[in-house]
Coordinates of C-alpha atoms in Angstrom, one line a residue:
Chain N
X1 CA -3.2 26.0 14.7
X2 CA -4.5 27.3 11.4
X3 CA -8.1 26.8 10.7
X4 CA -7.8 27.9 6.7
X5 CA -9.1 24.6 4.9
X6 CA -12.5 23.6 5.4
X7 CA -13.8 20.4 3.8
X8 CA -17.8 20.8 2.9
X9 CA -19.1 18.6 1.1
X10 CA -18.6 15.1 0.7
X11 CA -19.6 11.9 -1.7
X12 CA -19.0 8.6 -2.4
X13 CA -19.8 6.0 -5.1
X14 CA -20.0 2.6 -3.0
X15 CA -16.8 0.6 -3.5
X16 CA -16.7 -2.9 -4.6
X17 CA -17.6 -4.4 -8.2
X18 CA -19.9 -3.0 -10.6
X19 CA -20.7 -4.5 -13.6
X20 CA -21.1 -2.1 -16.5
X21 CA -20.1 1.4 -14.8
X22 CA -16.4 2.5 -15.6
X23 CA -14.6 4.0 -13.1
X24 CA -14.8 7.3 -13.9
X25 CA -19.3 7.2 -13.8
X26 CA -18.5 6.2 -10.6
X27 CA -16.1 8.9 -9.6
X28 CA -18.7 11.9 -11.2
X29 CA -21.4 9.8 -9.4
X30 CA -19.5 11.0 -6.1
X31 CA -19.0 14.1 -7.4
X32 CA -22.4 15.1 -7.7
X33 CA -23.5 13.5 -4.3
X34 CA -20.5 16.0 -2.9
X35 CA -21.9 19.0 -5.0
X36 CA -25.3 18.0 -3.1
X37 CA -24.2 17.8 0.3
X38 CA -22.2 21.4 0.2
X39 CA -25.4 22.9 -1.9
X40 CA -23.6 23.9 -4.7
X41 CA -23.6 23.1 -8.5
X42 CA -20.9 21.6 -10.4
X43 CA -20.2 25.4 -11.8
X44 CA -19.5 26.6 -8.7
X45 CA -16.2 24.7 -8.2
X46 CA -13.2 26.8 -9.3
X47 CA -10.6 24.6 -9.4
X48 CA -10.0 20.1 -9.4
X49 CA -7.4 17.6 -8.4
X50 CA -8.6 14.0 -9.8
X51 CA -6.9 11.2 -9.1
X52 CA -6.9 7.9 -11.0
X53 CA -4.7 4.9 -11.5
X54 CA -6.5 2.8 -14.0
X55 CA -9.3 4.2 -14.6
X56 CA -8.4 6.8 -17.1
X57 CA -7.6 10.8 -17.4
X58 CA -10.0 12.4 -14.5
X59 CA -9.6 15.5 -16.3
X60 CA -12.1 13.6 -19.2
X61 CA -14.9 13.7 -16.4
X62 CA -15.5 17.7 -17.8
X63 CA -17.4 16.4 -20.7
X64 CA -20.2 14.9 -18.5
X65 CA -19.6 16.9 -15.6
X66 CA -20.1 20.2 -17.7
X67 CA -17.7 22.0 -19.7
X68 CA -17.0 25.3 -17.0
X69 CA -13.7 25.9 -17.7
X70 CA -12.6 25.2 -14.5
X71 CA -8.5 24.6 -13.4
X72 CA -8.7 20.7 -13.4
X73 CA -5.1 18.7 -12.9
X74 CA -4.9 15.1 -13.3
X75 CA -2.9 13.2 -10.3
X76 CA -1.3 10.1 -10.5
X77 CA 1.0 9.2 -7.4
X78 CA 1.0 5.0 -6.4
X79 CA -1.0 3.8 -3.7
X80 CA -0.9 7.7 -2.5
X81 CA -2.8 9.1 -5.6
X82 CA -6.2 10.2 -4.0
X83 CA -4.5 11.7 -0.9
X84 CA -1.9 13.7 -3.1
X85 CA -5.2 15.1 -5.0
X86 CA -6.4 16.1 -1.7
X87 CA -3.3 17.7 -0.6
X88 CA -3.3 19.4 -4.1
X89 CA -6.1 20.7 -3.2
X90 CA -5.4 21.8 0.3
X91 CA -2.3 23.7 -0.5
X92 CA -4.6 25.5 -3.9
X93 CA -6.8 27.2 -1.1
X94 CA -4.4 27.7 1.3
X95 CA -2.5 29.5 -1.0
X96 CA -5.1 31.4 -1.6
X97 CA -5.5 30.9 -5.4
X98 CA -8.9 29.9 -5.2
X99 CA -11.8 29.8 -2.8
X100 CA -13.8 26.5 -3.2
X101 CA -12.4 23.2 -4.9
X102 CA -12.4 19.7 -5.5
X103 CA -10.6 16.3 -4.9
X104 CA -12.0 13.3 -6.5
X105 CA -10.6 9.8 -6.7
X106 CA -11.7 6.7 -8.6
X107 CA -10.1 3.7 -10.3
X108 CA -11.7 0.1 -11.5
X109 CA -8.9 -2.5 -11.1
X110 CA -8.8 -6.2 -12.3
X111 CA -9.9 -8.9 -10.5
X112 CA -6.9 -10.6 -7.9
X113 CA -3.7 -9.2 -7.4
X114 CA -2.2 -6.1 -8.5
X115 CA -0.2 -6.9 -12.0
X116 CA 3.1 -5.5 -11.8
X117 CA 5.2 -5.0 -15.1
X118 CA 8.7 -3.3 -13.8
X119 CA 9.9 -4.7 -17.3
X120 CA 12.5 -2.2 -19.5
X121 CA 11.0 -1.8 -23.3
X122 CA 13.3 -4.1 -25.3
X123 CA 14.4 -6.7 -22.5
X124 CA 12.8 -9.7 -20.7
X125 CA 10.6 -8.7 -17.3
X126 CA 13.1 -10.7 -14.7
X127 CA 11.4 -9.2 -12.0
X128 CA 8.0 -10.3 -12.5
X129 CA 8.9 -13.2 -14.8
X130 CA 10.7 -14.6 -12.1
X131 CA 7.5 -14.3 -9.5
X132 CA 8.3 -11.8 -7.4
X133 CA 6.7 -8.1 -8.3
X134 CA 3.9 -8.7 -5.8
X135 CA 3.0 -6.7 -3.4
X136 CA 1.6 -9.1 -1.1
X137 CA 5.1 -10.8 -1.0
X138 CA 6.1 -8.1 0.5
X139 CA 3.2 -7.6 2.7
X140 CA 3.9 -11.5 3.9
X141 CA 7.8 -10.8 4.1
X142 CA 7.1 -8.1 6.7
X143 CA 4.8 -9.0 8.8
X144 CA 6.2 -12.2 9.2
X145 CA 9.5 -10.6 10.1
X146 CA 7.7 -8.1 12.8
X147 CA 5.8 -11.0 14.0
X148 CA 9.0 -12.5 15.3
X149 CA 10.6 -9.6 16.5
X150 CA 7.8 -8.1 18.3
X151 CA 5.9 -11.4 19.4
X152 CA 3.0 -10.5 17.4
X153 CA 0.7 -13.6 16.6
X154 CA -1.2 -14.7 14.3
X155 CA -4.2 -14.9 16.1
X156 CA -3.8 -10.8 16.2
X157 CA -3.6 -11.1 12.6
X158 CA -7.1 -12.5 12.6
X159 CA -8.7 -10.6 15.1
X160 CA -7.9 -7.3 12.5
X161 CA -9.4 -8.9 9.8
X162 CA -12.4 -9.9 11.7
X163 CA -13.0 -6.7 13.2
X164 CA -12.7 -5.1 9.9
X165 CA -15.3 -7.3 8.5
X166 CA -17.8 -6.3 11.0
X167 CA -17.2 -2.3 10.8
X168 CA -17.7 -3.5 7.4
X169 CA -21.2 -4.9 7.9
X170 CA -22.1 -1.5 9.3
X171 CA -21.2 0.2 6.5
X172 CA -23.7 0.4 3.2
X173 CA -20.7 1.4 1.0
X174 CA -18.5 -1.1 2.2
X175 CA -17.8 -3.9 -0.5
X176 CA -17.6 -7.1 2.1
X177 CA -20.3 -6.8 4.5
X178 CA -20.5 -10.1 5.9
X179 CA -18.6 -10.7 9.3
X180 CA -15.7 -13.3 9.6
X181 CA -15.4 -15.0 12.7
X182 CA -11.5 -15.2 14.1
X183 CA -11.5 -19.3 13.0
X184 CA -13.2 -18.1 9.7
X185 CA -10.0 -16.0 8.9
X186 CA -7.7 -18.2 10.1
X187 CA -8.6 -21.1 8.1
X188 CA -9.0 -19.4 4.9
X189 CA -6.5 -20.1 2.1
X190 CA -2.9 -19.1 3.0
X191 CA -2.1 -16.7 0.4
X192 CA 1.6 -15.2 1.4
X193 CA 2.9 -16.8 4.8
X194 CA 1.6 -15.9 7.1
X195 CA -1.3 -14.6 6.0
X196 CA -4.2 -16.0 4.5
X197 CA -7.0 -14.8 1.7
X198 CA -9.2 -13.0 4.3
X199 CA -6.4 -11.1 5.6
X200 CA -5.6 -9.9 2.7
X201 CA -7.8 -6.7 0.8
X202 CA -8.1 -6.6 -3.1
X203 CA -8.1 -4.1 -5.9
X204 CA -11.7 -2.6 -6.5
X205 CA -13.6 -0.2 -7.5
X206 CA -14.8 3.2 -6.5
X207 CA -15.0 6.7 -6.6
X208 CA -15.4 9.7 -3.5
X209 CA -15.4 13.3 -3.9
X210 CA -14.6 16.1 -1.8
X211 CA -14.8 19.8 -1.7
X212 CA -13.0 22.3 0.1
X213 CA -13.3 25.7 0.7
X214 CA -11.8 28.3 2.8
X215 CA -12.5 28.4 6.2
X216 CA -13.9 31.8 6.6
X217 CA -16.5 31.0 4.0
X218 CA -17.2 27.4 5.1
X219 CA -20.2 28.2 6.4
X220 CA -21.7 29.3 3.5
X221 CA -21.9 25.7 2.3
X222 CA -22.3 23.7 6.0
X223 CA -23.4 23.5 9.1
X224 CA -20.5 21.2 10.1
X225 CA -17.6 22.0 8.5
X226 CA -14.7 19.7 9.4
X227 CA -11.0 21.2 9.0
X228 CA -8.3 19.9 7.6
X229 CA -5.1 20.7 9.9
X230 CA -2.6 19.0 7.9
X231 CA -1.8 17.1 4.5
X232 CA 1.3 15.3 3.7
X233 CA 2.7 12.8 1.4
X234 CA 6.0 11.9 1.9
X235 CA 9.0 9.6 -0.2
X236 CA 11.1 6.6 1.0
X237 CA 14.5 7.4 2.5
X238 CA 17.3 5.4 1.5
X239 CA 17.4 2.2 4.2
X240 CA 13.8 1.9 4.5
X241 CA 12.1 -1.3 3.9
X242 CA 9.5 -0.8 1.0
X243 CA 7.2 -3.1 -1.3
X244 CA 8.5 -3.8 -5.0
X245 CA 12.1 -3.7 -3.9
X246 CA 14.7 -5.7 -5.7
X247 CA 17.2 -5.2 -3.2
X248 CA 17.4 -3.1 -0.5
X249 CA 20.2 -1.1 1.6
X250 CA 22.1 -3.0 4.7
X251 CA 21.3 0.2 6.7
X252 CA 18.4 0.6 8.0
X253 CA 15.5 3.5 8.3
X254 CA 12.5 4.3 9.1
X255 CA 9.4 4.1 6.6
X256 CA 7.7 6.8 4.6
X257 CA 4.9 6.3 7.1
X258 CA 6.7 7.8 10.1
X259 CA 8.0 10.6 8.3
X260 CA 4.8 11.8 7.2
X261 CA 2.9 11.0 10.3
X262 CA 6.0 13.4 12.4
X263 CA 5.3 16.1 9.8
X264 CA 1.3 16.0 9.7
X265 CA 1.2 15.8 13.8
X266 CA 3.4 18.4 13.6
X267 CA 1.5 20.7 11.0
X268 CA -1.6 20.0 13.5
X269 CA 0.2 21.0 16.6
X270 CA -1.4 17.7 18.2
X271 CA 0.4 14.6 19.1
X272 CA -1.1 11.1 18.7
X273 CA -3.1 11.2 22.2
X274 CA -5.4 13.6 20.4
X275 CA -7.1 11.5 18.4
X276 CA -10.6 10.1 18.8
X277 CA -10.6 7.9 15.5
X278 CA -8.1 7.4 13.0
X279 CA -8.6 5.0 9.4
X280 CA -5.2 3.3 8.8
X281 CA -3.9 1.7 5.5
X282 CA -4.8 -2.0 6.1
X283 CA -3.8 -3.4 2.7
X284 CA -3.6 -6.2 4.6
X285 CA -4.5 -7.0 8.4
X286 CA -0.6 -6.6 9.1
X287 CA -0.1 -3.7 8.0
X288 CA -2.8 -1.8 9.9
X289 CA -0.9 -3.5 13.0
X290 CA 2.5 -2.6 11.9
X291 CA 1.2 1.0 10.6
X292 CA -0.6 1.2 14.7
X293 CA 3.2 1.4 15.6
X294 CA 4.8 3.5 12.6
X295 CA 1.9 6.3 13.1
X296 CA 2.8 7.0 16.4
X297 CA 0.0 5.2 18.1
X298 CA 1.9 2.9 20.7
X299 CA 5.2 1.2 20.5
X300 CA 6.0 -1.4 18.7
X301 CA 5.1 -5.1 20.1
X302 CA 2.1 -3.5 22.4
X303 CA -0.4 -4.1 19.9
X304 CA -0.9 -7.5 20.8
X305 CA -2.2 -6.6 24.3
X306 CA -3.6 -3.4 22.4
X307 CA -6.1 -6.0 20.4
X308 CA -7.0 -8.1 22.9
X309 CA -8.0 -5.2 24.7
X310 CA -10.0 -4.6 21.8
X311 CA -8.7 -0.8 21.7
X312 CA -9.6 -0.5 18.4
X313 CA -12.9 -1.5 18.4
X314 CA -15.2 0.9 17.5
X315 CA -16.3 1.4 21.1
X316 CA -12.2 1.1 22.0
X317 CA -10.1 3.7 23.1
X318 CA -8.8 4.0 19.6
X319 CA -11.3 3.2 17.1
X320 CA -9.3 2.0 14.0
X321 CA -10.7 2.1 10.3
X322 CA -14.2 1.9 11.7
X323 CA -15.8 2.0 8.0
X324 CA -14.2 -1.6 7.7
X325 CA -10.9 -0.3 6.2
X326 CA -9.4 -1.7 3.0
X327 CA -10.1 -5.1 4.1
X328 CA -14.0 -4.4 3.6
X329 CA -14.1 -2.0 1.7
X330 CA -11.2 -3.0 -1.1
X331 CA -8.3 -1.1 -2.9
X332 CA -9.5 1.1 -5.8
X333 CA -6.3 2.8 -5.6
X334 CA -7.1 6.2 -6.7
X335 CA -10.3 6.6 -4.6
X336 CA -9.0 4.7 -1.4
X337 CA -6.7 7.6 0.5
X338 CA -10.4 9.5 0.4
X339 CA -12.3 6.8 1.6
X340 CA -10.9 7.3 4.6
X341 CA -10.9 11.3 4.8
X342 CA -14.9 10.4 3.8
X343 CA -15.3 8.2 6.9
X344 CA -13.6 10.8 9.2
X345 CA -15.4 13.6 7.9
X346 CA -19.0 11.3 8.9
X347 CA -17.4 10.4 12.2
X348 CA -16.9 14.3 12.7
X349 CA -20.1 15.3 12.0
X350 CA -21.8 12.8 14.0
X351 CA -23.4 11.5 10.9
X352 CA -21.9 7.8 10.7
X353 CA -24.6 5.7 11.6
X354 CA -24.6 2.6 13.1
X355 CA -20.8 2.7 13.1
X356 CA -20.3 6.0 14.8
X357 CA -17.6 6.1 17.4
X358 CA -19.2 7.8 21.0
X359 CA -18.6 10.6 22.9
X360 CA -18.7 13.1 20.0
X361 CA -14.8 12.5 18.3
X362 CA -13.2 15.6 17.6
X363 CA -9.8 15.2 15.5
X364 CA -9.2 12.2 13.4
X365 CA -6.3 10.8 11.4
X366 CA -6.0 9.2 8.0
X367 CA -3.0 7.2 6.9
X368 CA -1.8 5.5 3.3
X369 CA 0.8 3.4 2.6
X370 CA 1.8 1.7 -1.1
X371 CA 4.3 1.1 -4.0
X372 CA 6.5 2.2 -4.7
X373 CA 7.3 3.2 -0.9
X374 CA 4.8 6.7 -0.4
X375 CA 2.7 7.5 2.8
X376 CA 0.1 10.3 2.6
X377 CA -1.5 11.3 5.9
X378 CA -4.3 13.6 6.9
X379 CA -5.5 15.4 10.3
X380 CA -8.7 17.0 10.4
X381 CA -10.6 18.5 13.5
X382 CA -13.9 20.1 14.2
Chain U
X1 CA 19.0 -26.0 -26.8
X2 CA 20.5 -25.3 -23.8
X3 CA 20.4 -22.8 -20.9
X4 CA 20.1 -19.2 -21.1
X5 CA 20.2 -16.2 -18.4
X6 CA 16.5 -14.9 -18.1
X7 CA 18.1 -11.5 -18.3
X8 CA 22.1 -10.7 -19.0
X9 CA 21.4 -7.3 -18.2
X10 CA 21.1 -8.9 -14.6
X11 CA 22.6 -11.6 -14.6
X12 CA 25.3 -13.8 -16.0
X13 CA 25.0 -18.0 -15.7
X14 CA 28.4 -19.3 -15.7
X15 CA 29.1 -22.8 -15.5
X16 CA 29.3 -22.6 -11.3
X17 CA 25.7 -20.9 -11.9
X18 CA 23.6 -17.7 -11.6
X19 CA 26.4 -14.4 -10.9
X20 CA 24.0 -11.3 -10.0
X21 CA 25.2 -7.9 -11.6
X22 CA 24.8 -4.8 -9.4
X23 CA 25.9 -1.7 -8.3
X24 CA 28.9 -0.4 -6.3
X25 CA 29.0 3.3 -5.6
X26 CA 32.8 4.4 -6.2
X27 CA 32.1 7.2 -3.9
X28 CA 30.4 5.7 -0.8
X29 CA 30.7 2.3 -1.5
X30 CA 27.1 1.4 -1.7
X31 CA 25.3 -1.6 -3.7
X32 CA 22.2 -1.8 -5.5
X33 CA 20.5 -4.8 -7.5
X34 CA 20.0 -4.7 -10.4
X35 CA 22.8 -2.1 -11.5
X36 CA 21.5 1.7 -12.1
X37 CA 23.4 5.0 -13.4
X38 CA 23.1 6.9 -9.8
X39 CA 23.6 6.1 -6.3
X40 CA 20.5 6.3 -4.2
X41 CA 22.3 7.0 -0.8
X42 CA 25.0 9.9 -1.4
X43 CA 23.7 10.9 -4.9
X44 CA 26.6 9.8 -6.8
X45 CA 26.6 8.9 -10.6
X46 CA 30.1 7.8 -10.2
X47 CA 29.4 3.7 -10.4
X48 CA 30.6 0.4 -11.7
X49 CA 28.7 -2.7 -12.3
X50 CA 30.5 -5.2 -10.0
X51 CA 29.4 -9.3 -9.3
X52 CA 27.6 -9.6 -6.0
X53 CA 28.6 -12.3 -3.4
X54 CA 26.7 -15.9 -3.6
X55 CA 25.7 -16.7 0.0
X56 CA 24.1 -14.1 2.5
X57 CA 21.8 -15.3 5.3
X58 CA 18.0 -14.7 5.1
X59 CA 17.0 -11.9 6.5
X60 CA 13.0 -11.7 5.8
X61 CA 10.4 -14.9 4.0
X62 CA 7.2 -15.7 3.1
X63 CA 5.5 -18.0 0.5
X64 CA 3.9 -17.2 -2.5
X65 CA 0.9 -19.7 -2.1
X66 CA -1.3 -18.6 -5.3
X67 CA -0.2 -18.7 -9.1
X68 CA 1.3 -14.9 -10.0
X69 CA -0.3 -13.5 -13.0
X70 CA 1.1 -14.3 -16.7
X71 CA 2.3 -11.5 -18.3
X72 CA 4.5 -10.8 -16.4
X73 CA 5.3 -13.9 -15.0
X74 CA 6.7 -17.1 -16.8
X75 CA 6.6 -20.1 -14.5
X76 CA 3.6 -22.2 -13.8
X77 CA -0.1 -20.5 -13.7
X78 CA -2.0 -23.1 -13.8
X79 CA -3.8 -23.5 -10.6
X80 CA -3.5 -27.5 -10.6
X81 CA -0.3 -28.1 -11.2
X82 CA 0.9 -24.6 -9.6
X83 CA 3.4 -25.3 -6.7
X84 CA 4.4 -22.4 -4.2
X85 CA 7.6 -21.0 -3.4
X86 CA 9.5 -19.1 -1.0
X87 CA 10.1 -15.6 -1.5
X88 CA 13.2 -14.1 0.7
X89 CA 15.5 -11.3 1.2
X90 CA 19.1 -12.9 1.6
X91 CA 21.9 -10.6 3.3
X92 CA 24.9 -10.4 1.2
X93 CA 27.8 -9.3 3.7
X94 CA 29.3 -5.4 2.9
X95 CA 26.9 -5.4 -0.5
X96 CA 22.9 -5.2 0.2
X97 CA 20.0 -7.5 0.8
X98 CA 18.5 -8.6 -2.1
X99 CA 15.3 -10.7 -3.2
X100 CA 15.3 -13.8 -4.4
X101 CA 13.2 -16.8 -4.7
X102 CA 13.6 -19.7 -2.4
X103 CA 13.7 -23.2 -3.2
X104 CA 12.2 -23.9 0.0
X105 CA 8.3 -23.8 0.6
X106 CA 7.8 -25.3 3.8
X107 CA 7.3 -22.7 6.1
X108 CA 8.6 -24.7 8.8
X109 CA 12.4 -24.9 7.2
X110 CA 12.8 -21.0 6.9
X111 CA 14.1 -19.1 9.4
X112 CA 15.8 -15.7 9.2
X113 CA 19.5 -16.1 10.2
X114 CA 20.3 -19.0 8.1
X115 CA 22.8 -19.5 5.7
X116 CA 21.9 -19.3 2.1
X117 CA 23.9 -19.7 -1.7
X118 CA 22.8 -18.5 -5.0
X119 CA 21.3 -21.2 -6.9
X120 CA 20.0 -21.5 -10.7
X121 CA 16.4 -22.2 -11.4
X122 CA 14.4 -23.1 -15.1
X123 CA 11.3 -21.0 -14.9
X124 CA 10.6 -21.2 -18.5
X125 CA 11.9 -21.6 -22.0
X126 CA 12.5 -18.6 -24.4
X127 CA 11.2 -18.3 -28.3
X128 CA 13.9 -20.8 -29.1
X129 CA 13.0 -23.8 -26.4
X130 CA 16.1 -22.8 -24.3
X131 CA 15.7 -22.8 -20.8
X132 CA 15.4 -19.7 -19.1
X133 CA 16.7 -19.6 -15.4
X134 CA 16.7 -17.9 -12.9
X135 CA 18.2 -16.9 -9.6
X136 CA 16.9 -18.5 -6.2
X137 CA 18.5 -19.4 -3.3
X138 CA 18.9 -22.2 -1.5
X139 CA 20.1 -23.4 2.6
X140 CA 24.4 -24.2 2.6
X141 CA 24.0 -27.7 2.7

């Protein structure tokens, strides 16, 4: 195991809607709460990875940021976009160009569900015209498919959601921080069979920073550095079942998700038993259920029991997004892969509040999943 | 005024109704909807456009239950008078699974397995006040 990737400093602009403040105030908001927390000044950072989907260039931020001169590249990469900065990032030190970086991520979406346009300059939209181009169809189409095949019910479905809502009421940042009982979720209005408006996340707003440094100098910056053991972001292979898809193959493979999750467990050298906490993509409450399974954290089907147990409970043997995940916290796309790496990085330390998982967790696990079929995921230990 | 394809690029509507274009790898034999220049499972860019087949069974469902957003969409937004629809993925035997609207809604008359045909529904009307249809599909009576 290489320790050369430190992350040591950390911010975030509370998620949810904010009148007024454009995406990227919010992202340079997080910036300089990260620059604060590491102890360092804007001018110290050599190099930045931004991230933002709708929000505009991040590169822009160096006019109110200050005009250092620093390397900054914009990122844009589907749902994956903050976690592909990050990775930027990580590979930049570890290659040993620079010493001390950044990763930000913001974006300030519309209100309801993402508006897809897959429409070819000169021709009529079919896709989308013809009401499909949403990605909770797709969302609904698999779960509901999974649900029958692995005896998953619905009541599972709600128990996510409700859970979420509660980590989610622990959580000052979170955007939806009143709980939801079971019923509540259940009777709420059925968006995309079978799942229903409070089982569903939305597009938000939000920014968090990060800085990283190299390992050796870490503690220059922290008491508590947390490393990051892997980064990956990985494409669809052909057979895979993936959102936004006109048509897809007769064969059948595995996800994005389980390819990157093999290759970041095995950049880690640790297997799935070794993790205290992990934050799962939960664009909606089947998907963290689904994504439980495709990340290598039990077998497909034992989730139900897994639930009822209440494993992923906070207090559970596998404390899953204990910040309230996507569900509470919403989807600004850009920002949201590092929302989670934020909530690990607090877990690690021992600094997450109300919400912090016991007995001192040691090595935590981030996962992303989105259009157009991209998983990024993230290891970090103390 | 009559009837017009929401897309020829796509697909033709003949007088037995909608007729899907795709592609057919000339090398591995693969499909893809709509048709593209390159073959996404053996890298190919030796392809044909070719008609896919018109009944498939459904292979995965849900229901869109809120209006989609106009652009891009053209059917009904208005939240009254909105009515939901399936959504599917209908496997067409040797070609590829493809999506479709349903014309069922009642989640209770879906189930994956069952036999479905290609069917040709108005969504909207063009600049000209023709109808503009689409492709659904619909259970073999």
């Amino acid at each position: 195991m290489s320790d050369d990737v430190a992350i040591v400093g950390i911010g975030m602009h509370p998620f949810g809607r904010h009148e007024g403040v454009t995406g990227m105030e919010q992202g340079a908001i997080a910036i300089r709460k990260a620059c604060a927390d590491a102890g360092i000044e804007w001018s110290d950072l050599q190099f930045a990875f931004g991230g933002s989907v709708a929000a505009g260039s991040p590169d822009h931020m160096v006019s109110q940021m200050g005009l250092t001169g620093l390397q900054f590249i914009n990122v844009v990469n589907g749902c994956a976009t903050g976690g592909s900065a990050l990775i930027s990032a990580y590979n930049t030190i570890k290659s040993g160009a620079f010493d001390i970086g950044l990763a930000i991520g913001f974006d300030k979406h519309e209100r309801g569900a993402f508006r897809v346009s897959t429409g070819k300059a000169g021709e009529r939209d079919w896709y989308g015209g013809s009401g499909m181009a949403l990605t909770t169809q797709f969302f609904g189409m698999k779960i509901n498919r999974y649900m029958e095949e692995y005896g998953i019910s619905q009541d599972s479905l709600a128990r996510v959601s409700s859970k979420a809502f509660r980590n989610g009421s622990l959580n000052e940042n979170a955007w939806r921080r009143q709980a939801f009982t079971e019923e509540e979720v259940l009777q709420s209005q059925m968006l995309s069979y079978p799942l229903t408006q409070y089982m569903f996340c939305s597009p938000g707003e939000g920014g968090v920073a990060l800085i990283l440094a190299r390992a050796d100098q870490a503690h220059k910056y922290t008491d508590k550095p947390i490393f990051l053991k892997s980064a990956v972001v990985r494409s669809r292979r052909y057979g895979s079942f993936e959102v936004l898809a006109p048509s897809l193959a007769l064969d059948y493979a595995d996800g994005p998700t389980v390819d990157a999750s093999k290759a970041a467990f095995e950049a880690a050298g640790v297997g799935p038993e070794d993790i205290d906490v992990a934050q799962l993509q939960d664009t909606e409450s089947g998907a963290e259920i689904m994504h439980m399974a495709e990340n290598g954290f039990c077998e497909h089907g034992e989730q139900e029991e897994m639930l009822a147990r209440g494993d992923t409970e906070i207090t559970g043997k596998l404390p899953v997004n204990t910040d309230g995940g996507c569900l509470a916290n919403g989807e600004p796309v850009g920002a949201s892969g590092l929302r989670q790496v934020y909530e690990n990085v607090l877990q690690l330390r021992g600094d997450a509040g109300k919400r912090q998982v016991p007995n001192n967790p040691k090595v935590a696990y981030t996962h992303v999943y989105g259009a157009p079929g991209i998983s990024g995921v993230t290891i970090l230990s103390t | 005024m009559g009837q017009v394809s929401i897309n020829e690029n796509v697909m033709d509507l003949t007088d037995e109704g909608p007729r899907l274009k795709g592609m057919h790898c000339k090398n591995c034999g693969n499909h893809v909807f709509p048709m593209q220049k390159g073959c996404p499972k053996c890298t190919s860019d030796d392809v044909e456009e070719v008609q896919l087949g018109t009944r498939g069974t459904l292979w995965a469902w849900t229901i869109q239950g809120f209006p989609p957003k106009a652009p891009p969409y053209l059917g009904e937004t208005d939240p009254e008078k909105f009515k939901p629809y399936g959504v599917g993925y209908i496997e067409l035997p040797g070609q590829l699974k493809v999506e479709s609207r349903l014309t069922v809604s009642d989640p209770t008359a879906l189930k994956n397995g069952m036999e479905m045909e290609i069917v040709g529904e108005i969504i909207g009307q063009d600049e000209d006040g023709n109808d503009l249809v689409t492709f659904a599909f619909a259970p073999v009576a």
